[in-house]
mmCIF file of C-alpha atoms in Angstrom:
data_model
loop_
_atom_site.group_PDB
_atom_site.id
_atom_site.type_symbol
_atom_site.label_atom_id
_atom_site.label_comp_id
_atom_site.label_asym_id
_atom_site.label_seq_id
_atom_site.Cartn_x
_atom_site.Cartn_y
_atom_site.Cartn_z
ATOM 1 C CA UNK A 1 -103.001 -61.414 64.668
ATOM 2 C CA UNK A 2 -101.597 -60.686 61.421
ATOM 3 C CA UNK A 3 -98.600 -62.588 60.198
ATOM 4 C CA UNK A 4 -95.424 -60.687 60.729
ATOM 5 C CA UNK A 5 -93.605 -59.778 57.519
ATOM 6 C CA UNK A 6 -89.932 -60.349 57.372
ATOM 7 C CA UNK A 7 -87.836 -57.120 57.539
ATOM 8 C CA UNK A 8 -85.899 -56.227 54.430
ATOM 9 C CA UNK A 9 -82.779 -54.086 54.269
ATOM 10 C CA UNK A 10 -83.203 -51.012 52.244
ATOM 11 C CA UNK A 11 -81.479 -51.327 48.835
ATOM 12 C CA UNK A 12 -79.176 -48.638 47.460
ATOM 13 C CA UNK A 13 -81.906 -47.644 45.088
ATOM 14 C CA UNK A 14 -84.595 -47.377 47.834
ATOM 15 C CA UNK A 15 -83.411 -45.470 50.851
ATOM 16 C CA UNK A 16 -85.182 -45.703 54.099
ATOM 17 C CA UNK A 17 -87.471 -42.920 55.084
ATOM 18 C CA UNK A 18 -85.497 -42.016 58.154
ATOM 19 C CA UNK A 19 -82.191 -41.930 56.348
ATOM 20 C CA UNK A 20 -80.578 -38.697 55.113
ATOM 21 C CA UNK A 21 -81.440 -37.464 51.662
ATOM 22 C CA UNK A 22 -79.775 -39.272 48.805
ATOM 23 C CA UNK A 23 -76.167 -38.318 48.089
ATOM 24 C CA UNK A 24 -75.631 -36.312 44.929
ATOM 25 C CA UNK A 25 -73.622 -37.942 42.215
ATOM 26 C CA UNK A 26 -69.887 -37.435 42.573
ATOM 27 C CA UNK A 27 -69.731 -35.586 39.267
ATOM 28 C CA UNK A 28 -72.112 -32.926 40.537
ATOM 29 C CA UNK A 29 -70.747 -32.754 44.091
ATOM 30 C CA UNK A 30 -67.001 -32.655 43.389
ATOM 31 C CA UNK A 31 -65.662 -29.173 42.552
ATOM 32 C CA UNK A 32 -62.323 -28.698 40.758
ATOM 33 C CA UNK A 33 -59.563 -27.505 43.044
ATOM 34 C CA UNK A 34 -58.795 -23.815 43.098
ATOM 35 C CA UNK A 35 -55.855 -22.994 40.771
ATOM 36 C CA UNK A 36 -52.616 -22.387 42.575
ATOM 37 C CA UNK A 37 -50.749 -19.119 42.231
ATOM 38 C CA UNK A 38 -48.059 -19.647 39.583
ATOM 39 C CA UNK A 39 -44.605 -19.860 41.085
ATOM 40 C CA UNK A 40 -42.128 -17.182 40.007
ATOM 41 C CA UNK A 41 -40.157 -18.256 36.977
ATOM 42 C CA UNK A 42 -36.541 -19.118 37.676
ATOM 43 C CA UNK A 43 -33.753 -18.947 35.224
ATOM 44 C CA UNK A 44 -30.344 -20.411 35.001
ATOM 45 C CA UNK A 45 -29.141 -23.343 36.995
ATOM 46 C CA UNK A 46 -31.828 -22.942 39.614
ATOM 47 C CA UNK A 47 -34.542 -23.604 37.108
ATOM 48 C CA UNK A 48 -32.821 -26.742 35.967
ATOM 49 C CA UNK A 49 -32.341 -28.060 39.492
ATOM 50 C CA UNK A 50 -36.017 -27.593 40.634
ATOM 51 C CA UNK A 51 -38.593 -29.576 38.590
ATOM 52 C CA UNK A 52 -41.710 -27.774 37.582
ATOM 53 C CA UNK A 53 -44.716 -29.267 39.498
ATOM 54 C CA UNK A 54 -47.468 -30.738 37.366
ATOM 55 C CA UNK A 55 -51.083 -29.752 38.191
ATOM 56 C CA UNK A 56 -52.759 -32.044 40.749
ATOM 57 C CA UNK A 57 -54.995 -34.613 39.119
ATOM 58 C CA UNK A 58 -58.501 -34.771 40.687
ATOM 59 C CA UNK A 59 -58.552 -38.522 40.413
ATOM 60 C CA UNK A 60 -56.390 -41.377 39.435
ATOM 61 C CA UNK A 61 -55.979 -42.425 35.838
ATOM 62 C CA UNK A 62 -59.382 -44.066 35.931
ATOM 63 C CA UNK A 63 -61.276 -40.809 36.577
ATOM 64 C CA UNK A 64 -64.765 -40.462 37.994
ATOM 65 C CA UNK A 65 -67.906 -41.786 36.349
ATOM 66 C CA UNK A 66 -69.303 -39.110 34.120
ATOM 67 C CA UNK A 67 -66.087 -36.954 34.142
ATOM 68 C CA UNK A 68 -63.559 -37.360 31.320
ATOM 69 C CA UNK A 69 -60.092 -38.273 32.490
ATOM 70 C CA UNK A 70 -57.504 -35.428 32.860
ATOM 71 C CA UNK A 71 -54.554 -35.768 30.467
ATOM 72 C CA UNK A 72 -51.335 -36.884 32.094
ATOM 73 C CA UNK A 73 -48.487 -34.358 32.576
ATOM 74 C CA UNK A 74 -45.709 -34.392 29.952
ATOM 75 C CA UNK A 75 -42.758 -36.613 30.605
ATOM 76 C CA UNK A 76 -39.686 -34.962 32.135
ATOM 77 C CA UNK A 77 -37.173 -33.717 29.564
ATOM 78 C CA UNK A 78 -33.437 -34.003 30.218
ATOM 79 C CA UNK A 79 -32.018 -30.570 29.385
ATOM 80 C CA UNK A 80 -29.156 -30.177 31.867
ATOM 81 C CA UNK A 81 -25.519 -31.183 31.314
ATOM 82 C CA UNK A 82 -25.654 -33.554 34.267
ATOM 83 C CA UNK A 83 -28.819 -35.247 33.103
ATOM 84 C CA UNK A 84 -31.161 -33.734 35.748
ATOM 85 C CA UNK A 85 -34.697 -34.147 34.456
ATOM 86 C CA UNK A 86 -36.586 -30.924 34.010
ATOM 87 C CA UNK A 87 -40.230 -30.845 33.126
ATOM 88 C CA UNK A 88 -40.786 -28.154 30.532
ATOM 89 C CA UNK A 89 -43.554 -27.425 28.130
ATOM 90 C CA UNK A 90 -42.589 -28.134 24.561
ATOM 91 C CA UNK A 91 -42.294 -24.866 22.601
ATOM 92 C CA UNK A 92 -45.069 -24.607 20.070
ATOM 93 C CA UNK A 93 -44.295 -24.708 16.394
ATOM 94 C CA UNK A 94 -45.339 -21.080 16.038
ATOM 95 C CA UNK A 95 -42.654 -20.010 18.504
ATOM 96 C CA UNK A 96 -40.076 -21.951 16.505
ATOM 97 C CA UNK A 97 -41.127 -20.178 13.331
ATOM 98 C CA UNK A 98 -40.975 -16.800 15.078
ATOM 99 C CA UNK A 99 -37.486 -17.562 16.375
ATOM 100 C CA UNK A 100 -36.328 -18.557 12.909
ATOM 101 C CA UNK A 101 -37.755 -15.360 11.451
ATOM 102 C CA UNK A 102 -35.910 -13.271 14.050
ATOM 103 C CA UNK A 103 -32.668 -15.080 13.254
ATOM 104 C CA UNK A 104 -33.141 -14.549 9.518
ATOM 105 C CA UNK A 105 -33.882 -10.852 10.066
ATOM 106 C CA UNK A 106 -30.706 -10.502 12.148
ATOM 107 C CA UNK A 107 -28.652 -12.212 9.445
ATOM 108 C CA UNK A 108 -30.213 -9.972 6.797
ATOM 109 C CA UNK A 109 -29.415 -6.842 8.823
ATOM 110 C CA UNK A 110 -25.765 -7.859 9.313
ATOM 111 C CA UNK A 111 -25.436 -8.797 5.636
ATOM 112 C CA UNK A 112 -26.808 -5.414 4.583
ATOM 113 C CA UNK A 113 -24.425 -3.661 6.986
ATOM 114 C CA UNK A 114 -21.445 -5.573 5.592
ATOM 115 C CA UNK A 115 -22.447 -4.787 2.006
ATOM 116 C CA UNK A 116 -22.886 -1.082 2.800
ATOM 117 C CA UNK A 117 -19.526 -0.904 4.606
ATOM 118 C CA UNK A 118 -17.846 -2.831 1.794
ATOM 119 C CA UNK A 119 -19.282 -0.497 -0.815
ATOM 120 C CA UNK A 120 -18.206 2.574 1.128
ATOM 121 C CA UNK A 121 -14.723 1.110 1.617
ATOM 122 C CA UNK A 122 -14.357 0.264 -2.060
ATOM 123 C CA UNK A 123 -15.498 3.727 -3.082
ATOM 124 C CA UNK A 124 -13.117 5.367 -0.623
ATOM 125 C CA UNK A 125 -10.214 3.204 -1.815
ATOM 126 C CA UNK A 126 -10.981 4.061 -5.435
ATOM 127 C CA UNK A 127 -11.115 7.743 -4.625
ATOM 128 C CA UNK A 128 -7.806 7.654 -2.773
ATOM 129 C CA UNK A 129 -5.950 5.640 -5.410
ATOM 130 C CA UNK A 130 -7.155 8.006 -8.130
ATOM 131 C CA UNK A 131 -5.656 10.978 -6.290
ATOM 132 C CA UNK A 132 -2.116 12.184 -6.231
ATOM 133 C CA UNK A 133 -0.284 11.589 -2.965
ATOM 134 C CA UNK A 134 -0.197 15.303 -2.206
ATOM 135 C CA UNK A 135 -4.009 15.489 -2.554
ATOM 136 C CA UNK A 136 -4.763 12.809 0.044
ATOM 137 C CA UNK A 137 -5.466 14.321 3.499
ATOM 138 C CA UNK A 138 -2.839 13.186 5.973
ATOM 139 C CA UNK A 139 -0.520 11.871 3.252
ATOM 140 C CA UNK A 140 0.531 15.149 1.717
ATOM 141 C CA UNK A 141 4.286 15.422 2.133
ATOM 142 C CA UNK A 142 6.706 18.165 1.355
ATOM 143 C CA UNK A 143 8.905 17.686 -1.684
ATOM 144 C CA UNK A 144 12.292 16.145 -0.999
ATOM 145 C CA UNK A 145 13.833 18.462 -3.584
ATOM 146 C CA UNK A 146 13.678 16.256 -6.673
ATOM 147 C CA UNK A 147 12.944 17.923 -9.968
ATOM 148 C CA UNK A 148 10.081 16.981 -12.248
ATOM 149 C CA UNK A 149 11.801 15.495 -15.281
ATOM 150 C CA UNK A 150 9.769 14.267 -18.257
ATOM 151 C CA UNK A 151 9.466 10.539 -18.854
ATOM 152 C CA UNK A 152 12.651 9.277 -20.461
ATOM 153 C CA UNK A 153 12.900 7.038 -23.532
ATOM 154 C CA UNK A 154 15.914 5.723 -25.411
ATOM 155 C CA UNK A 155 16.228 7.109 -28.928
ATOM 156 C CA UNK A 156 15.741 4.929 -31.972
ATOM 157 C CA UNK A 157 18.810 3.337 -33.547
ATOM 158 C CA UNK A 158 19.719 3.111 -37.211
ATOM 159 C CA UNK A 159 18.528 -0.165 -38.700
ATOM 160 C CA UNK A 160 20.885 -3.027 -37.893
ATOM 161 C CA UNK A 161 22.869 -1.064 -35.267
ATOM 162 C CA UNK A 162 23.192 -2.669 -31.820
ATOM 163 C CA UNK A 163 22.997 -0.762 -28.583
ATOM 164 C CA UNK A 164 26.129 -0.379 -26.462
ATOM 165 C CA UNK A 165 26.879 -3.111 -23.902
ATOM 166 C CA UNK A 166 25.266 -5.764 -26.098
ATOM 167 C CA UNK A 167 26.755 -8.633 -28.065
ATOM 168 C CA UNK A 168 27.990 -7.525 -31.470
ATOM 169 C CA UNK A 169 29.067 -4.092 -30.169
ATOM 170 C CA UNK A 170 32.591 -4.838 -28.941
ATOM 171 C CA UNK A 171 33.683 -1.196 -28.863
ATOM 172 C CA UNK A 172 30.548 -0.120 -26.955
ATOM 173 C CA UNK A 173 29.617 2.531 -29.500
ATOM 174 C CA UNK A 174 26.498 4.676 -29.102
ATOM 175 C CA UNK A 175 24.968 4.609 -32.573
ATOM 176 C CA UNK A 176 22.089 6.895 -31.577
ATOM 177 C CA UNK A 177 22.245 10.617 -32.200
ATOM 178 C CA UNK A 178 24.304 12.033 -29.318
ATOM 179 C CA UNK A 179 21.957 15.007 -28.940
ATOM 180 C CA UNK A 180 19.058 12.646 -28.255
ATOM 181 C CA UNK A 181 21.020 11.076 -25.397
ATOM 182 C CA UNK A 182 21.148 14.398 -23.536
ATOM 183 C CA UNK A 183 18.939 14.604 -20.453
ATOM 184 C CA UNK A 184 15.978 16.954 -21.080
ATOM 185 C CA UNK A 185 15.407 19.945 -18.820
ATOM 186 C CA UNK A 186 12.942 19.472 -15.917
ATOM 187 C CA UNK A 187 9.626 21.263 -15.537
ATOM 188 C CA UNK A 188 9.931 24.930 -14.575
ATOM 189 C CA UNK A 189 13.446 25.316 -15.980
ATOM 190 C CA UNK A 190 14.605 28.251 -18.067
ATOM 191 C CA UNK A 191 16.625 26.976 -21.024
ATOM 192 C CA UNK A 192 20.151 28.188 -21.666
ATOM 193 C CA UNK A 193 20.047 29.783 -25.110
ATOM 194 C CA UNK A 194 23.654 28.838 -25.809
ATOM 195 C CA UNK A 195 23.430 25.268 -24.474
ATOM 196 C CA UNK A 196 20.162 24.364 -26.112
ATOM 197 C CA UNK A 197 20.719 20.629 -26.650
ATOM 198 C CA UNK A 198 22.640 20.917 -29.900
ATOM 199 C CA UNK A 199 26.264 20.695 -30.916
ATOM 200 C CA UNK A 200 28.789 22.918 -29.162
ATOM 201 C CA UNK A 201 32.381 23.797 -29.943
ATOM 202 C CA UNK A 202 35.430 22.480 -28.156
ATOM 203 C CA UNK A 203 36.091 25.995 -26.838
ATOM 204 C CA UNK A 204 32.634 26.126 -25.209
ATOM 205 C CA UNK A 205 33.278 22.845 -23.460
ATOM 206 C CA UNK A 206 36.790 23.907 -22.330
ATOM 207 C CA UNK A 207 35.398 27.141 -20.851
ATOM 208 C CA UNK A 208 34.149 25.047 -17.908
ATOM 209 C CA UNK A 209 37.750 24.479 -16.733
ATOM 210 C CA UNK A 210 40.383 26.725 -15.243
ATOM 211 C CA UNK A 211 42.188 28.681 -17.933
ATOM 212 C CA UNK A 212 45.572 27.079 -17.179
ATOM 213 C CA UNK A 213 44.107 23.613 -17.807
ATOM 214 C CA UNK A 214 42.457 24.320 -21.157
ATOM 215 C CA UNK A 215 45.518 23.976 -23.437
ATOM 216 C CA UNK A 216 46.361 20.492 -22.158
ATOM 217 C CA UNK A 217 42.767 19.300 -22.456
ATOM 218 C CA UNK A 218 42.499 20.720 -25.978
ATOM 219 C CA UNK A 219 45.570 18.759 -27.046
ATOM 220 C CA UNK A 220 44.120 15.583 -25.532
ATOM 221 C CA UNK A 221 40.852 16.038 -27.402
ATOM 222 C CA UNK A 222 42.772 16.444 -30.636
ATOM 223 C CA UNK A 223 44.938 13.398 -29.935
ATOM 224 C CA UNK A 224 41.960 11.170 -29.089
ATOM 225 C CA UNK A 225 39.972 12.543 -32.028
ATOM 226 C CA UNK A 226 36.789 13.492 -30.162
ATOM 227 C CA UNK A 227 33.988 13.198 -32.706
ATOM 228 C CA UNK A 228 31.124 15.266 -31.279
ATOM 229 C CA UNK A 229 30.269 17.408 -28.254
ATOM 230 C CA UNK A 230 26.625 18.088 -27.381
ATOM 231 C CA UNK A 231 25.379 20.132 -24.418
ATOM 232 C CA UNK A 232 22.238 21.349 -22.653
ATOM 233 C CA UNK A 233 21.881 23.893 -19.854
ATOM 234 C CA UNK A 234 19.062 25.412 -17.798
ATOM 235 C CA UNK A 235 18.350 27.474 -14.676
ATOM 236 C CA UNK A 236 15.816 26.485 -12.030
ATOM 237 C CA UNK A 237 13.573 28.892 -10.071
ATOM 238 C CA UNK A 238 15.746 28.434 -6.958
ATOM 239 C CA UNK A 239 18.768 29.771 -8.849
ATOM 240 C CA UNK A 240 20.483 26.440 -9.564
ATOM 241 C CA UNK A 241 22.271 26.431 -12.935
ATOM 242 C CA UNK A 242 22.774 23.060 -14.631
ATOM 243 C CA UNK A 243 25.037 22.108 -17.503
ATOM 244 C CA UNK A 244 25.443 18.697 -19.143
ATOM 245 C CA UNK A 245 28.098 17.906 -21.776
ATOM 246 C CA UNK A 246 28.433 14.677 -23.765
ATOM 247 C CA UNK A 247 31.721 13.902 -25.585
ATOM 248 C CA UNK A 248 31.840 10.990 -28.043
ATOM 249 C CA UNK A 249 35.089 9.261 -28.987
ATOM 250 C CA UNK A 250 35.831 6.497 -31.493
ATOM 251 C CA UNK A 251 35.926 3.694 -28.892
ATOM 252 C CA UNK A 252 35.533 2.885 -25.249
ATOM 253 C CA UNK A 253 39.332 2.724 -24.921
ATOM 254 C CA UNK A 254 39.831 6.321 -26.048
ATOM 255 C CA UNK A 255 37.048 7.604 -23.800
ATOM 256 C CA UNK A 256 38.543 5.807 -20.800
ATOM 257 C CA UNK A 257 42.056 7.128 -21.550
ATOM 258 C CA UNK A 258 40.807 10.705 -21.752
ATOM 259 C CA UNK A 259 39.145 10.334 -18.349
ATOM 260 C CA UNK A 260 41.999 8.479 -16.638
ATOM 261 C CA UNK A 261 44.987 10.386 -18.067
ATOM 262 C CA UNK A 262 43.681 13.936 -18.388
ATOM 263 C CA UNK A 263 40.702 14.500 -16.144
ATOM 264 C CA UNK A 264 42.235 12.186 -13.553
ATOM 265 C CA UNK A 265 39.230 11.691 -11.386
ATOM 266 C CA UNK A 266 40.171 9.500 -8.458
ATOM 267 C CA UNK A 267 39.632 11.130 -5.075
ATOM 268 C CA UNK A 268 39.732 14.607 -6.625
ATOM 269 C CA UNK A 269 39.743 15.644 -10.311
ATOM 270 C CA UNK A 270 43.088 17.003 -11.456
ATOM 271 C CA UNK A 271 41.360 19.178 -14.057
ATOM 272 C CA UNK A 272 39.641 21.756 -11.860
ATOM 273 C CA UNK A 273 36.521 23.583 -12.958
ATOM 274 C CA UNK A 274 36.467 27.358 -13.215
ATOM 275 C CA UNK A 275 33.422 27.376 -10.885
ATOM 276 C CA UNK A 276 35.222 25.170 -8.312
ATOM 277 C CA UNK A 277 38.871 26.205 -8.286
ATOM 278 C CA UNK A 278 39.525 25.118 -4.715
ATOM 279 C CA UNK A 279 39.637 21.726 -3.054
ATOM 280 C CA UNK A 280 37.154 19.162 -4.316
ATOM 281 C CA UNK A 281 36.307 15.892 -2.544
ATOM 282 C CA UNK A 282 34.360 12.760 -3.304
ATOM 283 C CA UNK A 283 30.670 13.222 -2.506
ATOM 284 C CA UNK A 284 30.174 10.716 0.304
ATOM 285 C CA UNK A 285 26.381 11.132 0.212
ATOM 286 C CA UNK A 286 26.215 9.672 -3.295
ATOM 287 C CA UNK A 287 24.267 6.422 -3.441
ATOM 288 C CA UNK A 288 23.466 5.341 -6.950
ATOM 289 C CA UNK A 289 20.355 3.296 -7.740
ATOM 290 C CA UNK A 290 20.772 3.529 -11.508
ATOM 291 C CA UNK A 291 20.043 0.461 -13.594
ATOM 292 C CA UNK A 292 23.142 1.318 -15.650
ATOM 293 C CA UNK A 293 25.502 0.608 -12.750
ATOM 294 C CA UNK A 294 28.108 -1.957 -13.734
ATOM 295 C CA UNK A 295 28.133 -0.845 -17.373
ATOM 296 C CA UNK A 296 29.338 2.696 -16.716
ATOM 297 C CA UNK A 297 31.791 4.388 -14.343
ATOM 298 C CA UNK A 298 30.398 7.266 -12.255
ATOM 299 C CA UNK A 299 32.485 9.732 -10.197
ATOM 300 C CA UNK A 300 30.668 12.341 -8.078
ATOM 301 C CA UNK A 301 32.374 15.319 -6.363
ATOM 302 C CA UNK A 302 31.530 18.350 -4.271
ATOM 303 C CA UNK A 303 33.464 21.423 -3.169
ATOM 304 C CA UNK A 304 35.106 21.244 0.222
ATOM 305 C CA UNK A 305 34.152 23.871 2.776
ATOM 306 C CA UNK A 306 34.587 26.757 2.951
ATOM 307 C CA UNK A 307 33.220 27.541 -0.478
ATOM 308 C CA UNK A 308 32.938 30.832 -2.339
ATOM 309 C CA UNK A 309 29.794 32.767 -3.199
ATOM 310 C CA UNK A 310 28.577 29.763 -5.188
ATOM 311 C CA UNK A 311 28.696 26.057 -4.386
ATOM 312 C CA UNK A 312 29.437 23.674 -7.270
ATOM 313 C CA UNK A 313 28.851 19.945 -7.608
ATOM 314 C CA UNK A 314 30.295 17.979 -10.522
ATOM 315 C CA UNK A 315 30.159 14.420 -11.840
ATOM 316 C CA UNK A 316 31.688 12.385 -14.651
ATOM 317 C CA UNK A 317 30.120 9.390 -16.357
ATOM 318 C CA UNK A 318 32.110 7.133 -18.686
ATOM 319 C CA UNK A 319 29.736 4.896 -20.651
ATOM 320 C CA UNK A 320 31.266 3.100 -23.615
ATOM 321 C CA UNK A 321 32.585 5.603 -26.149
ATOM 322 C CA UNK A 322 31.009 8.613 -24.384
ATOM 323 C CA UNK A 323 32.124 10.834 -21.482
ATOM 324 C CA UNK A 324 29.577 13.048 -19.682
ATOM 325 C CA UNK A 325 30.302 16.100 -17.520
ATOM 326 C CA UNK A 326 27.428 17.220 -15.239
ATOM 327 C CA UNK A 327 27.690 20.502 -13.288
ATOM 328 C CA UNK A 328 25.288 22.126 -10.778
ATOM 329 C CA UNK A 329 26.063 25.551 -9.264
ATOM 330 C CA UNK A 330 24.008 27.620 -6.854
ATOM 331 C CA UNK A 331 24.501 30.584 -4.603
ATOM 332 C CA UNK A 332 24.917 29.346 -1.041
ATOM 333 C CA UNK A 333 24.644 25.580 -1.603
ATOM 334 C CA UNK A 334 23.821 23.381 -4.559
ATOM 335 C CA UNK A 335 21.388 20.802 -3.219
ATOM 336 C CA UNK A 336 22.480 17.181 -3.400
ATOM 337 C CA UNK A 337 19.087 15.578 -4.118
ATOM 338 C CA UNK A 338 18.394 17.155 -7.544
ATOM 339 C CA UNK A 339 22.064 16.815 -8.465
ATOM 340 C CA UNK A 340 22.117 13.087 -7.712
ATOM 341 C CA UNK A 341 18.828 12.729 -9.570
ATOM 342 C CA UNK A 342 20.334 14.407 -12.644
ATOM 343 C CA UNK A 343 23.386 12.112 -12.555
ATOM 344 C CA UNK A 344 21.273 8.959 -12.221
ATOM 345 C CA UNK A 345 18.975 9.854 -15.121
ATOM 346 C CA UNK A 346 21.802 10.851 -17.455
ATOM 347 C CA UNK A 347 23.613 7.622 -16.591
ATOM 348 C CA UNK A 348 20.494 5.624 -17.476
ATOM 349 C CA UNK A 349 20.249 7.279 -20.879
ATOM 350 C CA UNK A 350 23.860 6.375 -21.623
ATOM 351 C CA UNK A 351 23.771 2.886 -20.117
#
């Protein structure tokens, strides 16, 4: 009888014949889990409140022999105001560059739009400012009745002669040629051939007054030794006739006495005009904006209603040694705007 051999346990490397076939290595047997359907993306607060789930790891951090370990999921990133951790994939650098390019393109588009609008606005402003008011659509306004006078300039003085109302000219004498102090006719006017801006006689000046007043005024002019009388007249297309007379005396005192004692302005001139023989009142619509105010005395009058076939407005200006008579007459009504304009401009030339 043979000697019985001791029984040995099968080793892991030598399986017993009756055992099941050897187990395949884990690396070959284990299959990766099927990918889960991606969850719908959520925006807003809901996305911040629900963390994004990281993919399931097939093994722990140690992995399986023969299979490289799976990288760990990124750490949660705190992106909410309350500090709730949200796991989000870090945007790639390419996305950052794309976002910056979009921002730069948007800035460039807005800059170009601003430059185009600015250029158009500047061109429009230049075009409008280079136009007359009446040529601008929406700004064209009807004339308020003023006449188109040429630009005024004070005449030259003899060398060493001061202007009136300045130091060294105590008697307020106008040393300039009296004819050059006459207001020029406005555009469109027809000149009066008799009153053409030159010297006129005393009789021509006195013809403006009622016949019964002329003898007394003539005597006053002789007594106060009036030196010169210059006059200009014209007729406008609307039928308004204008006449301006300038009388120069030897001093401001004589000019003032002639006005106060013989014309007697006040509330109504005592020396009535032939074209306004009836009642004459102060023109209450007169509002002077002349720079000569304060150096000259201006009295403006108009006929009281009812008037005759023609309406006459008249004004007197006493400026230093000179007295001015300004008359506008027109069939129906002499308009106040051009008359006041004429008075203001003549006052400026004398003041």
